[in-house]
PDB file of C-alpha atoms and ligand atoms in Angstrom:
ATOM      1  CA  MET A   1     -37.631   6.820 -12.775  1.00  0.00           C
ATOM      2  CA  ALA A   2     -37.084   4.854  -9.103  1.00  0.00           C
ATOM      3  CA  SER A   3     -35.879   6.521  -6.354  1.00  0.00           C
ATOM      4  CA  PRO A   4     -32.084   6.354  -5.982  1.00  0.00           C
ATOM      5  CA  SER A   5     -30.351   2.982  -3.880  1.00  0.00           C
ATOM      6  CA  PRO A   6     -28.523   4.400  -0.960  1.00  0.00           C
ATOM      7  CA  ARG A   7     -25.552   2.718  -2.932  1.00  0.00           C
ATOM      8  CA  ALA A   8     -26.547   4.794  -5.685  1.00  0.00           C
ATOM      9  CA  PRO A   9     -23.748   8.395  -4.253  1.00  0.00           C
ATOM     10  CA  LEU A  10     -20.513   6.014  -4.092  1.00  0.00           C
ATOM     11  CA  ALA A  11     -21.101   4.483  -7.645  1.00  0.00           C
ATOM     12  CA  GLU A  12     -21.684   7.640  -9.416  1.00  0.00           C
ATOM     13  CA  ARG A  13     -18.757   9.209  -7.570  1.00  0.00           C
ATOM     14  CA  VAL A  14     -16.450   6.467  -9.191  1.00  0.00           C
ATOM     15  CA  GLU A  15     -18.394   7.196 -13.029  1.00  0.00           C
ATOM     16  CA  GLU A  16     -17.807  10.222 -13.009  1.00  0.00           C
ATOM     17  CA  LEU A  17     -13.835   9.379 -11.072  1.00  0.00           C
ATOM     18  CA  LEU A  18     -13.492   6.794 -14.276  1.00  0.00           C
ATOM     19  CA  ALA A  19     -14.994   9.371 -16.978  1.00  0.00           C
ATOM     20  CA  PRO A  20     -11.755  11.293 -17.706  1.00  0.00           C
ATOM     21  CA  GLY A  21      -9.195   7.943 -19.006  1.00  0.00           C
ATOM     22  CA  GLY A  22      -6.097   7.272 -17.960  1.00  0.00           C
ATOM     23  CA  PRO A  23      -4.860   7.449 -14.422  1.00  0.00           C
ATOM     24  CA  LEU A  24      -6.105   8.862 -11.504  1.00  0.00           C
ATOM     25  CA  PRO A  25      -5.364  11.588  -9.316  1.00  0.00           C
ATOM     26  CA  ILE A  26      -4.162  10.505  -6.194  1.00  0.00           C
ATOM     27  CA  VAL A  27      -4.997  12.562  -3.023  1.00  0.00           C
ATOM     28  CA  ALA A  28      -2.073  13.353  -0.637  1.00  0.00           C
ATOM     29  CA  ALA A  29      -1.600  13.165   3.198  1.00  0.00           C
ATOM     30  CA  GLY A  30      -4.201  15.784   4.498  1.00  0.00           C
ATOM     31  CA  ASP A  31      -7.146  14.757   3.040  1.00  0.00           C
ATOM     32  CA  PRO A  32      -9.867  13.972   6.226  1.00  0.00           C
ATOM     33  CA  VAL A  33     -10.044  10.487   2.923  1.00  0.00           C
ATOM     34  CA  LEU A  34      -7.159   8.674   3.697  1.00  0.00           C
ATOM     35  CA  ARG A  35      -7.868   9.453   7.960  1.00  0.00           C
ATOM     36  CA  ALA A  36     -11.687   8.272   7.157  1.00  0.00           C
ATOM     37  CA  GLY A  37     -11.371   4.450   7.246  1.00  0.00           C
ATOM     38  CA  ALA A  38     -12.989   2.569   4.354  1.00  0.00           C
ATOM     39  CA  GLU A  39     -16.161   1.028   4.228  1.00  0.00           C
ATOM     40  CA  ARG A  40     -16.134  -2.318   3.383  1.00  0.00           C
ATOM     41  CA  TYR A  41     -17.059  -3.177   0.186  1.00  0.00           C
ATOM     42  CA  ASP A  42     -20.256  -4.931  -0.047  1.00  0.00           C
ATOM     43  CA  GLY A  43     -20.958  -4.778  -3.767  1.00  0.00           C
ATOM     44  CA  GLN A  44     -21.794  -0.709  -3.776  1.00  0.00           C
ATOM     45  CA  LEU A  45     -20.108  -0.303  -7.550  1.00  0.00           C
ATOM     46  CA  GLY A  46     -21.595  -3.391  -9.147  1.00  0.00           C
ATOM     47  CA  PRO A  47     -18.789  -5.621 -11.375  1.00  0.00           C
ATOM     48  CA  ALA A  48     -18.633  -4.405 -14.294  1.00  0.00           C
ATOM     49  CA  LEU A  49     -18.003  -0.687 -12.193  1.00  0.00           C
ATOM     50  CA  LEU A  50     -15.537  -2.623  -9.649  1.00  0.00           C
ATOM     51  CA  ALA A  51     -13.483  -4.335 -12.799  1.00  0.00           C
ATOM     52  CA  ARG A  52     -13.249  -0.548 -14.327  1.00  0.00           C
ATOM     53  CA  PHE A  53     -12.604   0.641 -10.886  1.00  0.00           C
ATOM     54  CA  VAL A  54      -9.476  -2.117  -9.982  1.00  0.00           C
ATOM     55  CA  GLU A  55      -7.855  -1.009 -14.060  1.00  0.00           C
ATOM     56  CA  ALA A  56      -8.181   2.469 -13.447  1.00  0.00           C
ATOM     57  CA  LEU A  57      -5.590   1.498  -9.622  1.00  0.00           C
ATOM     58  CA  ARG A  58      -3.836  -0.628 -11.682  1.00  0.00           C
ATOM     59  CA  ILE A  59      -3.362   1.980 -14.523  1.00  0.00           C
ATOM     60  CA  THR A  60      -2.687   4.716 -11.632  1.00  0.00           C
ATOM     61  CA  MET A  61      -0.226   2.542  -9.492  1.00  0.00           C
ATOM     62  CA  HIS A  62       1.902   1.300 -12.799  1.00  0.00           C
ATOM     63  CA  ALA A  63       2.338   5.135 -13.886  1.00  0.00           C
ATOM     64  CA  ALA A  64       2.712   6.946 -10.319  1.00  0.00           C
ATOM     65  CA  PRO A  65       4.408   4.055 -10.338  1.00  0.00           C
ATOM     66  CA  GLY A  66       4.469   2.578  -7.089  1.00  0.00           C
ATOM     67  CA  VAL A  67       3.969  -1.519  -6.532  1.00  0.00           C
ATOM     68  CA  GLY A  68       0.744  -0.807  -4.218  1.00  0.00           C
ATOM     69  CA  LEU A  69      -2.814   1.925  -3.756  1.00  0.00           C
ATOM     70  CA  ALA A  70      -5.260   1.713  -1.997  1.00  0.00           C
ATOM     71  CA  ALA A  71      -9.084   2.616  -2.835  1.00  0.00           C
ATOM     72  CA  PRO A  72      -8.609   6.028  -0.274  1.00  0.00           C
ATOM     73  CA  GLN A  73      -5.436   7.268  -2.937  1.00  0.00           C
ATOM     74  CA  VAL A  74      -7.920   8.070  -5.058  1.00  0.00           C
ATOM     75  CA  GLY A  75     -10.501   9.764  -2.609  1.00  0.00           C
ATOM     76  CA  VAL A  76     -12.762   6.098  -2.304  1.00  0.00           C
ATOM     77  CA  GLY A  77     -13.087   5.173   0.779  1.00  0.00           C
ATOM     78  CA  LEU A  78     -13.877   1.430   0.057  1.00  0.00           C
ATOM     79  CA  ARG A  79     -11.633  -1.816   1.289  1.00  0.00           C
ATOM     80  CA  ILE A  80      -9.908  -1.696  -1.710  1.00  0.00           C
ATOM     81  CA  ALA A  81      -7.029  -1.890  -2.792  1.00  0.00           C
ATOM     82  CA  VAL A  82      -3.784  -3.698  -5.744  1.00  0.00           C
ATOM     83  CA  ILE A  83      -0.712  -5.063  -5.685  1.00  0.00           C
ATOM     84  CA  GLU A  84       1.856  -5.646  -7.916  1.00  0.00           C
ATOM     85  CA  ASP A  85       6.074  -5.368  -7.979  1.00  0.00           C
ATOM     86  CA  PRO A  86       7.778  -6.488 -10.358  1.00  0.00           C
ATOM     87  CA  ALA A  87      11.547  -5.877  -7.867  1.00  0.00           C
ATOM     88  CA  PRO A  88      13.725  -4.656 -10.493  1.00  0.00           C
ATOM     89  CA  VAL A  89      16.374  -4.461  -7.309  1.00  0.00           C
ATOM     90  CA  PRO A  90      19.887  -5.984  -7.345  1.00  0.00           C
ATOM     91  CA  GLU A  91      20.695  -9.162  -6.240  1.00  0.00           C
ATOM     92  CA  GLU A  92      21.989  -8.438  -2.348  1.00  0.00           C
ATOM     93  CA  VAL A  93      18.624  -5.587  -1.869  1.00  0.00           C
ATOM     94  CA  ARG A  94      16.529  -8.434  -2.529  1.00  0.00           C
ATOM     95  CA  VAL A  95      17.868 -11.164   0.033  1.00  0.00           C
ATOM     96  CA  ALA A  96      17.926  -8.587   2.563  1.00  0.00           C
ATOM     97  CA  ARG A  97      14.667  -7.544   2.271  1.00  0.00           C
ATOM     98  CA  GLY A  98      12.941 -10.546   0.733  1.00  0.00           C
ATOM     99  CA  ARG A  99      12.396  -8.319  -2.040  1.00  0.00           C
ATOM    100  CA  VAL A 100      10.225 -11.052  -4.489  1.00  0.00           C
ATOM    101  CA  PRO A 101       8.421 -10.145  -7.646  1.00  0.00           C
ATOM    102  CA  GLN A 102       5.190 -10.027  -6.358  1.00  0.00           C
ATOM    103  CA  PRO A 103       2.188 -10.383  -9.638  1.00  0.00           C
ATOM    104  CA  PHE A 104      -0.196  -8.189  -8.972  1.00  0.00           C
ATOM    105  CA  ARG A 105      -3.300  -8.967  -7.044  1.00  0.00           C
ATOM    106  CA  VAL A 106      -6.723  -6.980  -5.975  1.00  0.00           C
ATOM    107  CA  LEU A 107      -7.408  -7.620  -2.186  1.00  0.00           C
ATOM    108  CA  VAL A 108     -11.042  -6.772  -1.207  1.00  0.00           C
ATOM    109  CA  ASN A 109     -11.424  -6.068   2.620  1.00  0.00           C
ATOM    110  CA  PRO A 110      -8.658  -7.360   3.912  1.00  0.00           C
ATOM    111  CA  SER A 111      -7.020  -7.726   7.163  1.00  0.00           C
ATOM    112  CA  TYR A 112      -3.896  -8.903   8.724  1.00  0.00           C
ATOM    113  CA  GLU A 113      -2.495 -10.258  11.211  1.00  0.00           C
ATOM    114  CA  PRO A 114       1.277 -11.063  12.222  1.00  0.00           C
ATOM    115  CA  VAL A 115       2.658 -14.735  11.789  1.00  0.00           C
ATOM    116  CA  GLY A 116       5.053 -15.216  14.726  1.00  0.00           C
ATOM    117  CA  SER A 117       6.479 -12.061  16.291  1.00  0.00           C
ATOM    118  CA  VAL A 118      10.308 -11.396  13.571  1.00  0.00           C
ATOM    119  CA  ARG A 119      10.062  -8.365  12.728  1.00  0.00           C
ATOM    120  CA  ALA A 120      12.045  -5.862   9.776  1.00  0.00           C
ATOM    121  CA  ALA A 121      12.607  -2.405   9.208  1.00  0.00           C
ATOM    122  CA  PHE A 122      13.205  -0.900   5.721  1.00  0.00           C
ATOM    123  CA  PHE A 123      13.026   2.146   4.051  1.00  0.00           C
ATOM    124  CA  GLU A 124       9.452   2.878   2.652  1.00  0.00           C
ATOM    125  CA  GLY A 125       7.341   5.412   0.890  1.00  0.00           C
ATOM    126  CA  CYS A 126       3.988   6.297  -0.011  1.00  0.00           C
ATOM    127  CA  LEU A 127       2.265   7.845  -3.361  1.00  0.00           C
ATOM    128  CA  SER A 128       0.379   9.961  -0.688  1.00  0.00           C
ATOM    129  CA  VAL A 129       3.231  11.481   0.912  1.00  0.00           C
ATOM    130  CA  PRO A 130       5.659  12.197  -2.203  1.00  0.00           C
ATOM    131  CA  GLY A 131       9.224  13.230  -1.293  1.00  0.00           C
ATOM    132  CA  TRP A 132       9.939  11.976   1.941  1.00  0.00           C
ATOM    133  CA  GLN A 133      10.649   8.298   3.060  1.00  0.00           C
ATOM    134  CA  ALA A 134      10.948   6.440   7.094  1.00  0.00           C
ATOM    135  CA  VAL A 135      11.994   3.173   8.486  1.00  0.00           C
ATOM    136  CA  VAL A 136       9.234   1.654   9.405  1.00  0.00           C
ATOM    137  CA  ALA A 137       9.593  -1.843  11.809  1.00  0.00           C
ATOM    138  CA  ARG A 138       6.981  -4.135  10.541  1.00  0.00           C
ATOM    139  CA  PRO A 139       6.074  -7.763  11.018  1.00  0.00           C
ATOM    140  CA  ALA A 140       8.314 -10.157   8.885  1.00  0.00           C
ATOM    141  CA  GLU A 141       5.538 -12.332   8.282  1.00  0.00           C
ATOM    142  CA  VAL A 142       1.054 -11.654   7.896  1.00  0.00           C
ATOM    143  CA  ARG A 143      -1.591 -13.580   7.397  1.00  0.00           C
ATOM    144  CA  LEU A 144      -3.715 -11.594   4.752  1.00  0.00           C
ATOM    145  CA  THR A 145      -7.349 -12.432   4.898  1.00  0.00           C
ATOM    146  CA  GLY A 146     -10.151 -11.362   2.598  1.00  0.00           C
ATOM    147  CA  ALA A 147     -11.454 -12.084  -0.889  1.00  0.00           C
ATOM    148  CA  ASP A 148     -10.310 -11.586  -4.350  1.00  0.00           C
ATOM    149  CA  GLU A 149     -12.550  -9.218  -7.283  1.00  0.00           C
ATOM    150  CA  ALA A 150     -14.220 -11.684  -7.553  1.00  0.00           C
ATOM    151  CA  GLY A 151     -15.191 -12.690  -4.289  1.00  0.00           C
ATOM    152  CA  ARG A 152     -13.312 -15.628  -3.285  1.00  0.00           C
ATOM    153  CA  PRO A 153     -11.952 -16.200  -0.330  1.00  0.00           C
ATOM    154  CA  LEU A 154      -8.188 -14.834   0.139  1.00  0.00           C
ATOM    155  CA  ASP A 155      -6.424 -16.269   3.177  1.00  0.00           C
ATOM    156  CA  GLU A 156      -1.956 -16.568   2.449  1.00  0.00           C
ATOM    157  CA  VAL A 157       0.582 -15.608   4.390  1.00  0.00           C
ATOM    158  CA  PHE A 158       3.090 -13.422   2.905  1.00  0.00           C
ATOM    159  CA  GLY A 159       6.499 -12.937   3.710  1.00  0.00           C
ATOM    160  CA  GLY A 160       9.298 -10.698   3.193  1.00  0.00           C
ATOM    161  CA  TRP A 161       8.363  -7.468   0.684  1.00  0.00           C
ATOM    162  CA  PRO A 162       5.160  -8.224  -0.183  1.00  0.00           C
ATOM    163  CA  ALA A 163       4.574  -8.856   3.497  1.00  0.00           C
ATOM    164  CA  ARG A 164       5.182  -5.123   3.774  1.00  0.00           C
ATOM    165  CA  ILE A 165       3.395  -4.096   0.863  1.00  0.00           C
ATOM    166  CA  VAL A 166       0.053  -6.316   2.183  1.00  0.00           C
ATOM    167  CA  GLN A 167       0.385  -3.849   5.617  1.00  0.00           C
ATOM    168  CA  HIS A 168       0.921  -0.689   3.933  1.00  0.00           C
ATOM    169  CA  GLU A 169      -2.249  -1.140   1.826  1.00  0.00           C
ATOM    170  CA  THR A 170      -3.866  -2.478   4.063  1.00  0.00           C
ATOM    171  CA  ASP A 171      -3.507   0.513   6.546  1.00  0.00           C
ATOM    172  CA  HIS A 172      -4.347   2.687   4.400  1.00  0.00           C
ATOM    173  CA  LEU A 173      -8.172   1.094   4.536  1.00  0.00           C
ATOM    174  CA  ASP A 174      -8.485   1.649   7.913  1.00  0.00           C
ATOM    175  CA  GLY A 175      -6.644   5.290   7.391  1.00  0.00           C
ATOM    176  CA  VAL A 176      -3.359   4.812   8.753  1.00  0.00           C
ATOM    177  CA  LEU A 177      -0.636   5.672   6.954  1.00  0.00           C
ATOM    178  CA  TYR A 178       3.067   4.437   6.927  1.00  0.00           C
ATOM    179  CA  LEU A 179       4.205   8.009   9.048  1.00  0.00           C
ATOM    180  CA  ASP A 180       1.991   6.330  12.205  1.00  0.00           C
ATOM    181  CA  ARG A 181       4.528   3.465  12.505  1.00  0.00           C
ATOM    182  CA  ALA A 182       7.437   5.127  11.450  1.00  0.00           C
ATOM    183  CA  GLU A 183      11.306   6.130  13.768  1.00  0.00           C
ATOM    184  CA  PRO A 184      10.479   9.702  13.397  1.00  0.00           C
ATOM    185  CA  ARG A 185      14.187  10.420  13.221  1.00  0.00           C
ATOM    186  CA  SER A 186      14.562   8.100  10.306  1.00  0.00           C
ATOM    187  CA  LEU A 187      12.270  10.522   8.037  1.00  0.00           C
ATOM    188  CA  ALA A 188      14.286  10.872   4.896  1.00  0.00           C
ATOM    189  CA  ALA A 189      13.968  12.929   1.569  1.00  0.00           C
ATOM    190  CA  ASN A 190      14.034  11.221  -1.521  1.00  0.00           C
ATOM    191  CA  GLN A 191      17.320  12.723  -2.595  1.00  0.00           C
ATOM    192  CA  ALA A 192      19.406  12.466   1.015  1.00  0.00           C
ATOM    193  CA  VAL A 193      17.449   8.330   0.137  1.00  0.00           C
ATOM    194  CA  LEU A 194      19.061   8.044  -2.811  1.00  0.00           C
ATOM    195  CA  GLU A 195      22.855   9.496  -1.767  1.00  0.00           C
ATOM    196  CA  ARG A 196      22.927   7.900   1.751  1.00  0.00           C
ATOM    197  CA  TRP A 197      20.506   5.821   2.665  1.00  0.00           C
ATOM    198  CA  ALA A 198      20.695   2.606  -0.559  1.00  0.00           C
ATOM    199  CA  GLN A 199      22.315   0.409   1.899  1.00  0.00           C
ATOM    200  CA  PRO A 200      20.427  -2.740   1.852  1.00  0.00           C
ATOM    201  CA  THR A 201      19.260  -2.299   5.238  1.00  0.00           C
ATOM    202  CA  PRO A 202      18.995   0.597   7.677  1.00  0.00           C
ATOM    203  CA  GLU A 203      20.917   0.320   9.705  1.00  0.00           C
ATOM    204  CA  LYS A 204      23.489   2.788   8.712  1.00  0.00           C
ATOM    205  CA  ALA A 205      21.101   5.165   9.254  1.00  0.00           C
ATOM    206  CA  ALA A 206      20.137   4.393  12.469  1.00  0.00           C
ATOM    207  CA  ARG A 207      23.380   4.639  13.559  1.00  0.00           C
ATOM    208  CA  GLU A 208      23.856   8.184  11.835  1.00  0.00           C
ATOM    209  CA  LEU A 209      20.180   9.627  12.593  1.00  0.00           C
ATOM    210  CA  GLY A 210      19.846   7.703  15.815  1.00  0.00           C
ATOM    211  CA  PHE A 211      16.572   5.470  15.907  1.00  0.00           C
ATOM    212  CA  ASP A 212      16.028   2.075  17.265  1.00  0.00           C
ATOM    213  CA  LEU A 213      16.264  -1.161  14.901  1.00  0.00           C
ATOM    214  CA  PRO A 214      14.520  -3.769  16.305  1.00  0.00           C
TER     215      PRO A 214
HETATM  216 ZN1   ZN B 301       0.840   4.648   0.831  1.00  0.00          ZN
END
């Protein structure tokens, strides 16, 4: 056998991860893979394995269910993420949060920068921090650059809820969790959000829990 290329270990690990089929186990906060910062994707998996990995991310995101999933969340330190949001929310929530449907997308080596200075603050959660949500103020609009799964360049401005999703997922690739950016006093169990803080905006939560909004 030829000696293995330096890329082999990562591709081998992804092969092993995909072998059982179905949704992948999601890594929870506390695992260093979520803090390490992911390696730039530069063909380490090859086109066929990349396609299978992306499909596994999609299945895992749907099963969770979630609106985005980054490779480190399944233990793979590559700068790859998927997003998709059917946005099944009431009209008033859609308007207040800009929660418009986001078709399925693959983000390869994404990075973002704010467009303008407007910030938006809403409750946000993470599949790697199950059971909890917190309010995060983020740039309302961002310019996202990178590539798609076929290597086609991506350069697009995102607004509304899709802007929040792409920031959250790109942050994962930099080893950042949403809690790092959250208002600590807004931390709420899912049940509390459901029962008390389901309003379209977090103003009541800010008053009663005692945190600031932008
Ligand atoms: Zn997350």
